[in-house]
């Protein structure tokens, strides 16, 4: 009996030492992540004022008619987009931009996407010159109508979003390509604004990301967002404040130090020759938008090519956000799977290696420690808290203080992103919308962020089970 008590005491002492060590680790982890969050946010604030001046005094209208603006090929991958494809294409055909083409790629849709495109725009099959830059799935046909001279339609067998983009690249004629999701709408001057960023440094700017906003509850007419409103439903509302925090509080700062790891697939512009040089978009990647940016960083740094991956917050793309738990969880699990796959197959070759500079020493460590591994730290932290309680190692007051400090540091960052939104962009006209954004910035910490960790963890399980499906995605009309 005495022997059993001895071993129990030894085990308890070991567990106490372990939990104490974990506590120190968790404290330093929280301090470092908070420091980096505030550092990036500080950079975002610092670069907001020059952006604000640029937005106020730039000559976007003059640029929209200038012959010096580079021509762009807009690539629109479409899979089962029959409900939105017409409005999406009409919005793109109505852009204020001197020279561009719209290439819609039907990726073997099972619905009437191809039929609607052909009938709506009276398209006829053609035999254009098509480059063979990147191998893709079999193309069934190319379509065009001289009445819409800058619209082309590719009907191909299913190969995924990356494969569709590669098929669009092969047909494209211009040196810049822009990727746009079929469930998204561009503002009329969005392409001009993003091209302006490219024109400021055309040799070095290999990619520019646009700002993505939530279109749910807005009024859409003829493919244009006419009446901007904060989403009425809970899930899009939470995503709205999440997007504002990520794009305005994060990407402006990361762009300023050339550490941006992703250009959203919803809207971005790329130098086509660089994309072809790295082999185009890689298929089988649910995070193909992150993958292409990582590969661009790697290609330019390994070949000592001066480059910059920029972010343009005033070039706005409106996208439809998932409005149910089932669709949102499916999307976030896919994002988590894509992030892990990119870090394992691409990031690990570049981390902490001097040749990869800011990207290798800051961006990738940040992403791996605080994005990819975050679910494991969160779950182990929860288990540790239970251990502290069982072994009387911490009273409830200590736990509450720790949680409140963590909560308010994150809440301050969310409010800071709203400050940037109101100071520089102010897209939402009603004061009540600002109040709702503040309310949901508070509410997102009461369950939404926690369930987000769970979705990411389940995405990792899918990765290890080799589940590479796209998941659930149900489209609705823009005005629903």
Coordinates of C-alpha atoms in Angstrom, one line a residue:
X1 CA 0.0 0.0 0.0
X2 CA 2.8 2.3 0.9
X3 CA 4.5 1.4 -2.4
X4 CA 1.3 2.4 -4.3
X5 CA 1.1 5.7 -2.4
X6 CA 4.7 6.4 -3.3
X7 CA 4.1 5.8 -7.0
X8 CA 1.0 7.9 -7.0
X9 CA 2.8 10.7 -5.3
X10 CA 5.6 10.4 -7.9
X11 CA 3.1 10.5 -10.7
X12 CA 1.3 13.5 -9.2
X13 CA 4.6 15.4 -8.8
X14 CA 5.6 14.6 -12.4
X15 CA 2.2 15.8 -13.6
X16 CA 2.5 19.0 -11.6
X17 CA 5.9 19.7 -13.0
X18 CA 4.7 19.0 -16.5
X19 CA 1.7 21.3 -16.1
X20 CA 3.8 24.0 -14.6
X21 CA 6.2 23.8 -17.6
X22 CA 3.2 23.9 -19.9
X23 CA 1.9 26.9 -18.1
X24 CA 5.1 28.8 -18.8
X25 CA 5.1 27.7 -22.4
X26 CA 1.4 28.8 -22.8
X27 CA 2.2 32.2 -21.2
X28 CA 5.2 32.9 -23.6
X29 CA 3.2 31.6 -26.5
X30 CA 0.4 34.0 -25.7
X31 CA 2.8 36.9 -25.2
X32 CA 4.6 36.2 -28.5
X33 CA 1.4 35.8 -30.6
X34 CA -0.1 39.0 -29.0
X35 CA 3.2 40.9 -29.7
X36 CA 3.1 39.8 -33.4
X37 CA -0.6 40.6 -33.7
X38 CA 0.0 44.1 -32.4
X39 CA 3.1 44.5 -34.5
X40 CA 1.3 43.6 -37.7
X41 CA -1.7 45.8 -36.7
X42 CA 0.7 48.7 -36.0
X43 CA 2.1 48.3 -39.5
X44 CA -1.4 48.3 -40.9
X45 CA -2.3 51.5 -39.0
X46 CA 1.0 53.1 -40.1
X47 CA 0.3 52.4 -43.8
X48 CA -3.4 53.3 -43.6
X49 CA -2.7 57.0 -43.7
X50 CA -0.7 56.9 -46.9
X51 CA -3.3 54.6 -48.4
X52 CA -6.0 57.1 -47.4
X53 CA -4.2 60.0 -49.1
X54 CA -3.7 57.8 -52.2
X55 CA -7.3 56.9 -52.3
X56 CA -8.4 60.5 -51.9
X57 CA -6.1 62.1 -54.5
X58 CA -5.6 59.3 -57.0
X59 CA -6.9 59.7 -60.5
X60 CA -8.8 56.5 -60.9
X61 CA -11.3 57.9 -63.3
X62 CA -8.5 59.2 -65.5
X63 CA -6.7 56.0 -65.3
X64 CA -9.8 54.0 -66.4
X65 CA -9.5 55.6 -69.8
X66 CA -5.8 55.6 -70.2
X67 CA -3.9 53.7 -72.8
X68 CA -1.0 53.2 -70.4
X69 CA -3.1 50.9 -68.1
X70 CA -1.9 47.3 -68.7
X71 CA -4.4 44.9 -70.3
X72 CA -5.7 42.2 -68.1
X73 CA -7.2 38.7 -68.6
X74 CA -9.9 37.9 -66.1
X75 CA -10.2 34.2 -65.3
X76 CA -13.4 33.0 -63.8
X77 CA -13.5 29.3 -62.8
X78 CA -17.1 28.1 -62.6
X79 CA -18.5 24.8 -61.1
X80 CA -22.2 24.6 -60.6
X81 CA -22.7 28.3 -60.7
X82 CA -26.0 28.4 -62.7
X83 CA -27.7 30.8 -60.1
X84 CA -25.0 33.5 -60.2
X85 CA -23.0 33.1 -63.4
X86 CA -25.0 35.6 -65.4
X87 CA -24.7 38.4 -62.9
X88 CA -21.1 37.7 -62.3
X89 CA -20.2 37.9 -66.0
X90 CA -22.4 41.0 -66.6
X91 CA -20.7 42.8 -63.7
X92 CA -17.3 41.9 -65.3
X93 CA -18.4 43.1 -68.7
X94 CA -19.4 46.5 -67.2
X95 CA -16.0 47.3 -65.6
X96 CA -14.4 50.7 -66.1
X97 CA -11.2 49.5 -67.7
X98 CA -9.7 50.2 -71.0
X99 CA -8.6 46.8 -72.3
X100 CA -9.4 43.4 -70.8
X101 CA -10.9 40.1 -71.6
X102 CA -13.2 37.8 -69.5
X103 CA -12.5 34.1 -69.7
X104 CA -15.2 32.0 -68.0
X105 CA -14.1 28.3 -67.5
X106 CA -16.8 25.8 -66.9
X107 CA -15.2 23.0 -64.9
X108 CA -17.5 20.1 -65.9
X109 CA -20.5 21.5 -64.0
X110 CA -23.3 19.1 -63.3
X111 CA -25.9 21.9 -63.5
X112 CA -26.9 24.3 -66.3
X113 CA -23.9 26.6 -66.0
X114 CA -22.7 25.9 -69.6
X115 CA -26.2 26.0 -71.1
X116 CA -27.0 29.3 -69.4
X117 CA -23.7 30.9 -70.5
X118 CA -24.2 29.8 -74.1
X119 CA -27.8 30.9 -74.3
X120 CA -27.5 34.1 -72.4
X121 CA -24.6 35.5 -74.4
X122 CA -25.5 33.7 -77.7
X123 CA -22.0 32.0 -77.8
X124 CA -20.8 30.0 -80.8
X125 CA -18.0 27.4 -80.8
X126 CA -14.7 28.7 -82.2
X127 CA -11.2 27.3 -82.7
X128 CA -8.9 30.0 -81.3
X129 CA -5.1 29.8 -80.9
X130 CA -4.4 28.2 -77.5
X131 CA -1.0 28.1 -76.0
X132 CA 0.2 25.0 -74.3
X133 CA 1.8 26.6 -71.2
X134 CA 0.3 24.2 -68.7
X135 CA -1.3 20.8 -69.1
X136 CA -5.0 20.6 -68.2
X137 CA -8.0 18.3 -68.4
X138 CA -9.6 17.9 -71.8
X139 CA -11.3 21.0 -73.2
X140 CA -14.6 20.2 -74.8
X141 CA -14.9 23.5 -76.6
X142 CA -14.1 27.2 -76.8
X143 CA -17.0 29.7 -77.3
X144 CA -17.3 33.3 -78.3
X145 CA -19.8 35.9 -79.7
X146 CA -18.5 38.9 -81.7
X147 CA -21.2 41.0 -80.0
X148 CA -19.3 40.5 -76.7
X149 CA -15.8 40.9 -78.1
X150 CA -14.0 40.5 -74.8
X151 CA -15.9 37.5 -73.5
X152 CA -14.7 33.9 -74.0
X153 CA -16.1 30.7 -72.6
X154 CA -14.2 27.4 -72.1
X155 CA -16.2 24.2 -71.5
X156 CA -13.9 21.5 -70.1
X157 CA -14.0 18.3 -68.1
X158 CA -13.9 18.5 -64.4
X159 CA -10.4 19.0 -63.0
X160 CA -10.8 21.4 -60.1
X161 CA -10.4 25.1 -59.6
X162 CA -6.6 25.1 -60.2
X163 CA -7.1 23.2 -63.5
X164 CA -9.7 25.7 -64.6
X165 CA -7.4 28.6 -63.9
X166 CA -4.6 26.9 -65.9
X167 CA -7.0 26.4 -68.8
X168 CA -7.8 30.1 -68.7
X169 CA -4.1 31.0 -68.6
X170 CA -3.5 28.9 -71.8
X171 CA -6.2 30.9 -73.7
X172 CA -5.4 34.3 -72.2
X173 CA -3.7 37.0 -74.4
X174 CA -2.5 39.6 -71.9
X175 CA 0.5 39.8 -69.6
X176 CA -1.5 40.2 -66.4
X177 CA -4.1 37.7 -65.2
X178 CA -6.8 38.2 -62.6
X179 CA -8.6 35.4 -60.8
X180 CA -12.2 36.0 -59.8
X181 CA -14.6 33.6 -58.1
X182 CA -17.9 33.1 -59.9
X183 CA -19.8 33.8 -56.7
X184 CA -18.2 37.2 -56.5
X185 CA -18.8 40.7 -58.0
X186 CA -16.2 43.4 -58.7
X187 CA -16.9 47.1 -58.1
X188 CA -16.7 49.0 -61.4
X189 CA -13.3 50.6 -60.6
X190 CA -11.8 47.7 -58.7
X191 CA -9.7 46.5 -61.6
X192 CA -8.4 50.1 -62.2
X193 CA -7.5 50.5 -58.5
X194 CA -5.6 47.2 -58.3
X195 CA -3.8 48.0 -61.6
X196 CA -2.7 51.3 -60.2
X197 CA -0.8 49.4 -57.5
X198 CA 0.8 47.3 -60.1
X199 CA 1.7 50.4 -62.3
X200 CA 3.5 52.0 -59.3
X201 CA 6.2 49.3 -59.6
X202 CA 5.4 47.1 -62.6
X203 CA 8.7 45.2 -62.8
X204 CA 8.7 44.1 -59.1
X205 CA 5.0 43.6 -58.4
X206 CA 4.3 39.9 -59.1
X207 CA 0.9 39.8 -57.4
X208 CA -1.7 42.1 -55.9
X209 CA -4.6 41.0 -53.8
X210 CA -7.9 42.8 -53.7
X211 CA -10.2 43.4 -50.7
X212 CA -13.0 40.9 -50.2
X213 CA -16.2 42.0 -48.6
X214 CA -19.5 40.1 -47.8
X215 CA -22.3 40.7 -50.2
X216 CA -25.0 38.9 -48.2
X217 CA -28.0 41.3 -47.5
X218 CA -26.7 43.9 -50.0
X219 CA -29.0 44.8 -52.9
X220 CA -27.5 43.7 -56.3
X221 CA -28.9 45.0 -59.6
X222 CA -27.5 44.1 -63.0
X223 CA -24.4 42.6 -61.4
X224 CA -23.6 45.7 -59.3
X225 CA -23.9 46.2 -55.6
X226 CA -26.3 49.1 -55.2
X227 CA -27.2 49.1 -51.5
X228 CA -24.6 48.1 -49.0
X229 CA -26.0 46.6 -45.8
X230 CA -24.5 44.6 -42.9
X231 CA -25.5 40.9 -43.2
X232 CA -28.8 40.1 -41.4
X233 CA -28.0 36.5 -40.7
X234 CA -25.6 35.5 -37.9
X235 CA -23.0 33.4 -39.8
X236 CA -22.4 36.0 -42.6
X237 CA -22.3 38.8 -39.9
X238 CA -19.6 37.0 -38.0
X239 CA -17.6 36.4 -41.2
X240 CA -18.0 40.1 -42.1
X241 CA -16.2 41.3 -39.0
X242 CA -13.7 38.5 -39.4
X243 CA -12.9 39.5 -42.9
X244 CA -12.5 43.2 -41.9
X245 CA -10.0 42.2 -39.2
X246 CA -8.1 39.8 -41.5
X247 CA -7.9 42.1 -44.5
X248 CA -7.5 45.6 -43.0
X249 CA -5.9 44.7 -39.6
X250 CA -3.6 42.0 -41.1
X251 CA -2.9 42.1 -44.8
X252 CA -2.1 45.8 -45.0
X253 CA 0.7 45.2 -42.4
X254 CA 2.0 42.0 -44.0
X255 CA 2.1 43.6 -47.4
X256 CA 4.2 46.5 -46.1
X257 CA 7.0 44.1 -45.2
X258 CA 6.5 41.8 -48.2
X259 CA 5.4 39.0 -46.0
X260 CA 1.9 38.3 -47.5
X261 CA 1.3 34.6 -47.6
X262 CA -2.0 34.6 -49.5
X263 CA -3.8 36.5 -52.2
X264 CA -7.5 35.6 -52.0
X265 CA -8.7 33.4 -54.8
X266 CA -11.8 35.6 -54.9
X267 CA -9.9 38.5 -56.5
X268 CA -6.2 39.0 -57.3
X269 CA -3.9 40.0 -60.1
X270 CA -0.7 38.2 -61.1
X271 CA 2.1 38.5 -63.6
X272 CA 1.3 35.7 -66.1
X273 CA 4.9 34.9 -67.0
X274 CA 5.8 34.3 -63.3
X275 CA 2.8 32.1 -62.8
X276 CA 3.8 30.1 -65.9
X277 CA 7.4 29.9 -64.7
X278 CA 6.3 28.1 -61.5
X279 CA 4.1 25.7 -63.4
X280 CA 0.8 27.4 -62.9
X281 CA -1.7 26.5 -60.3
X282 CA -1.2 23.1 -58.6
X283 CA -4.1 20.8 -58.7
X284 CA -5.3 18.8 -55.7
X285 CA -4.8 21.7 -53.4
X286 CA -7.8 23.0 -51.6
X287 CA -5.7 26.1 -50.7
X288 CA -4.5 26.8 -54.3
X289 CA -4.5 30.5 -53.7
X290 CA -2.0 30.2 -50.8
X291 CA 0.0 27.7 -52.7
X292 CA 0.5 30.0 -55.7
X293 CA 1.7 32.8 -53.5
X294 CA 4.2 30.6 -51.6
X295 CA 5.6 29.3 -54.8
X296 CA 6.0 32.9 -56.2
X297 CA 7.9 33.9 -53.0
X298 CA 10.1 30.9 -53.4
X299 CA 10.8 31.3 -57.1
X300 CA 11.7 35.0 -56.8
X301 CA 13.9 34.5 -53.8
X302 CA 15.7 31.5 -55.1
X303 CA 16.4 33.3 -58.4
X304 CA 17.2 36.6 -56.8
X305 CA 14.4 38.4 -58.6
X306 CA 13.3 41.7 -56.9
X307 CA 9.6 41.3 -56.2
X308 CA 6.7 42.4 -54.1
X309 CA 3.4 40.7 -53.2
X310 CA 1.0 43.7 -52.5
X311 CA -2.4 44.2 -51.1
X312 CA -4.9 46.9 -52.4
X313 CA -7.6 47.5 -49.8
X314 CA -9.7 49.9 -52.0
X315 CA -10.1 47.4 -54.8
X316 CA -13.2 45.7 -53.6
X317 CA -14.7 42.3 -54.6
X318 CA -18.1 41.4 -53.0
X319 CA -18.5 37.7 -52.3
X320 CA -21.3 35.5 -51.1
X321 CA -20.5 34.1 -47.6
X322 CA -21.8 30.8 -46.3
X323 CA -25.0 31.4 -44.3
X324 CA -25.4 28.0 -42.6
X325 CA -23.3 26.1 -40.1
X326 CA -23.0 23.1 -42.5
X327 CA -21.6 25.1 -45.4
X328 CA -19.4 27.3 -43.3
X329 CA -17.9 24.3 -41.4
X330 CA -17.2 22.6 -44.8
X331 CA -15.4 25.7 -46.1
X332 CA -13.3 26.2 -43.0
X333 CA -12.3 22.5 -42.8
X334 CA -11.2 22.8 -46.4
X335 CA -9.2 25.9 -45.6
X336 CA -7.6 24.1 -42.6
X337 CA -6.7 21.2 -44.8
X338 CA -5.2 23.4 -47.4
X339 CA -3.1 25.4 -44.9
X340 CA -1.7 22.2 -43.4
X341 CA -0.9 20.7 -46.8
X342 CA 0.8 23.9 -47.9
X343 CA 3.0 24.1 -44.8
X344 CA 4.0 20.4 -45.0
X345 CA 4.7 20.3 -48.7
X346 CA 6.0 23.9 -49.3
X347 CA 6.6 25.8 -46.1
X348 CA 8.9 23.4 -44.3
X349 CA 11.5 23.8 -47.1
X350 CA 11.7 27.6 -46.5
X351 CA 11.3 28.1 -42.8
X352 CA 14.2 29.7 -40.9
X353 CA 16.5 29.7 -44.0
X354 CA 18.2 33.0 -44.6
X355 CA 17.7 33.0 -48.4
X356 CA 13.9 33.3 -47.8
X357 CA 14.3 36.5 -45.7
X358 CA 11.1 37.9 -44.1
X359 CA 9.0 35.1 -45.6
X360 CA 11.2 32.4 -44.1
X361 CA 11.9 34.1 -40.7
X362 CA 8.6 35.7 -39.9
X363 CA 5.7 34.8 -42.2
X364 CA 6.1 31.0 -42.2
X365 CA 7.0 30.6 -38.4
X366 CA 3.9 32.8 -37.6
X367 CA 1.7 30.7 -39.9
X368 CA 2.9 27.4 -38.6
X369 CA 2.9 28.3 -34.9
X370 CA -0.2 30.4 -34.7
X371 CA -2.4 29.2 -37.6
X372 CA -1.5 25.6 -38.5
X373 CA -0.7 24.3 -35.0
X374 CA -3.2 26.6 -33.2
X375 CA -5.8 23.9 -32.8
X376 CA -3.3 21.6 -30.9
X377 CA -2.3 24.4 -28.6
X378 CA -5.9 25.3 -27.9
X379 CA -7.0 21.7 -27.2
X380 CA -3.9 20.9 -25.1
X381 CA -4.5 24.2 -23.2
X382 CA -8.1 23.1 -22.4
X383 CA -6.8 19.7 -21.1
X384 CA -4.2 21.5 -19.0
X385 CA -6.8 23.8 -17.5
X386 CA -8.7 20.7 -16.4
X387 CA -5.5 19.4 -14.9
X388 CA -4.8 22.6 -13.0
X389 CA -8.3 22.4 -11.6
X390 CA -8.0 18.8 -10.5
X391 CA -4.7 19.3 -8.9
X392 CA -5.6 22.6 -7.2
X393 CA -2.8 24.4 -9.1
X394 CA -4.8 27.5 -10.0
X395 CA -7.9 29.1 -8.6
X396 CA -10.8 30.3 -10.7
X397 CA -9.7 34.0 -10.4
X398 CA -6.4 33.3 -12.1
X399 CA -8.1 31.5 -14.9
X400 CA -10.7 34.3 -15.4
X401 CA -8.0 37.0 -15.4
X402 CA -5.9 35.1 -18.0
X403 CA -9.0 34.6 -20.2
X404 CA -10.0 38.3 -19.9
X405 CA -6.5 39.5 -20.9
X406 CA -6.6 37.2 -23.9
X407 CA -10.1 38.3 -24.8
X408 CA -9.6 42.1 -24.5
X409 CA -6.3 42.0 -26.5
X410 CA -8.1 40.3 -29.4
X411 CA -11.1 42.5 -29.0
X412 CA -8.9 45.7 -29.2
X413 CA -7.4 44.4 -32.5
X414 CA -10.9 43.9 -33.9
X415 CA -11.9 47.4 -32.9
X416 CA -8.7 48.7 -34.5
X417 CA -9.6 47.0 -37.8
X418 CA -13.1 48.7 -37.6
X419 CA -11.2 52.0 -36.9
X420 CA -9.3 51.5 -40.2
X421 CA -12.5 50.6 -42.0
X422 CA -14.3 53.8 -40.8
X423 CA -11.3 56.1 -41.1
X424 CA -10.1 55.1 -44.6
X425 CA -13.0 53.3 -46.4
X426 CA -16.3 53.8 -44.6
X427 CA -18.3 51.5 -46.9
X428 CA -21.3 51.1 -44.6
X429 CA -23.5 54.2 -44.7
X430 CA -25.7 53.6 -41.6
X431 CA -24.5 54.2 -38.1
X432 CA -26.5 51.2 -37.0
X433 CA -24.2 49.0 -39.2
X434 CA -21.2 50.2 -37.3
X435 CA -22.9 49.4 -34.0
X436 CA -23.6 45.9 -35.4
X437 CA -20.0 45.4 -36.4
X438 CA -18.9 46.4 -32.9
X439 CA -21.4 44.0 -31.4
X440 CA -20.4 41.1 -33.6
X441 CA -16.7 41.9 -33.0
X442 CA -17.5 41.1 -29.3
X443 CA -19.7 38.1 -30.0
X444 CA -17.2 36.4 -32.3
X445 CA -15.1 35.5 -29.2
X446 CA -18.0 33.8 -27.5
X447 CA -18.1 30.5 -29.4
X448 CA -17.3 31.4 -33.1
X449 CA -13.5 31.5 -32.7
X450 CA -13.6 28.3 -30.6
X451 CA -15.7 26.4 -33.1
X452 CA -13.3 27.7 -35.8
X453 CA -10.5 25.9 -34.0
X454 CA -12.5 22.7 -34.1
X455 CA -13.2 23.1 -37.8
X456 CA -9.5 23.6 -38.5
X457 CA -8.7 20.5 -36.4
X458 CA -11.3 18.4 -38.3
X459 CA -9.7 19.7 -41.6
X460 CA -6.4 18.3 -40.4
X461 CA -8.0 14.9 -39.8
X462 CA -9.4 15.1 -43.3
X463 CA -5.9 15.7 -44.6
X464 CA -4.4 12.7 -42.7
X465 CA -7.3 10.6 -44.0
X466 CA -6.4 11.8 -47.5
X467 CA -9.9 13.2 -48.0
X468 CA -9.5 15.7 -50.8
X469 CA -13.1 16.5 -51.6
X470 CA -14.2 20.1 -52.0
X471 CA -17.0 19.7 -49.5
X472 CA -20.5 21.1 -49.3
X473 CA -21.2 24.4 -51.1
X474 CA -24.8 25.5 -51.9
X475 CA -25.3 28.6 -54.1
X476 CA -28.2 31.1 -53.8
X477 CA -29.1 34.2 -55.8
X478 CA -27.2 37.3 -54.8
X479 CA -30.3 39.0 -53.5
X480 CA -31.4 36.1 -51.2

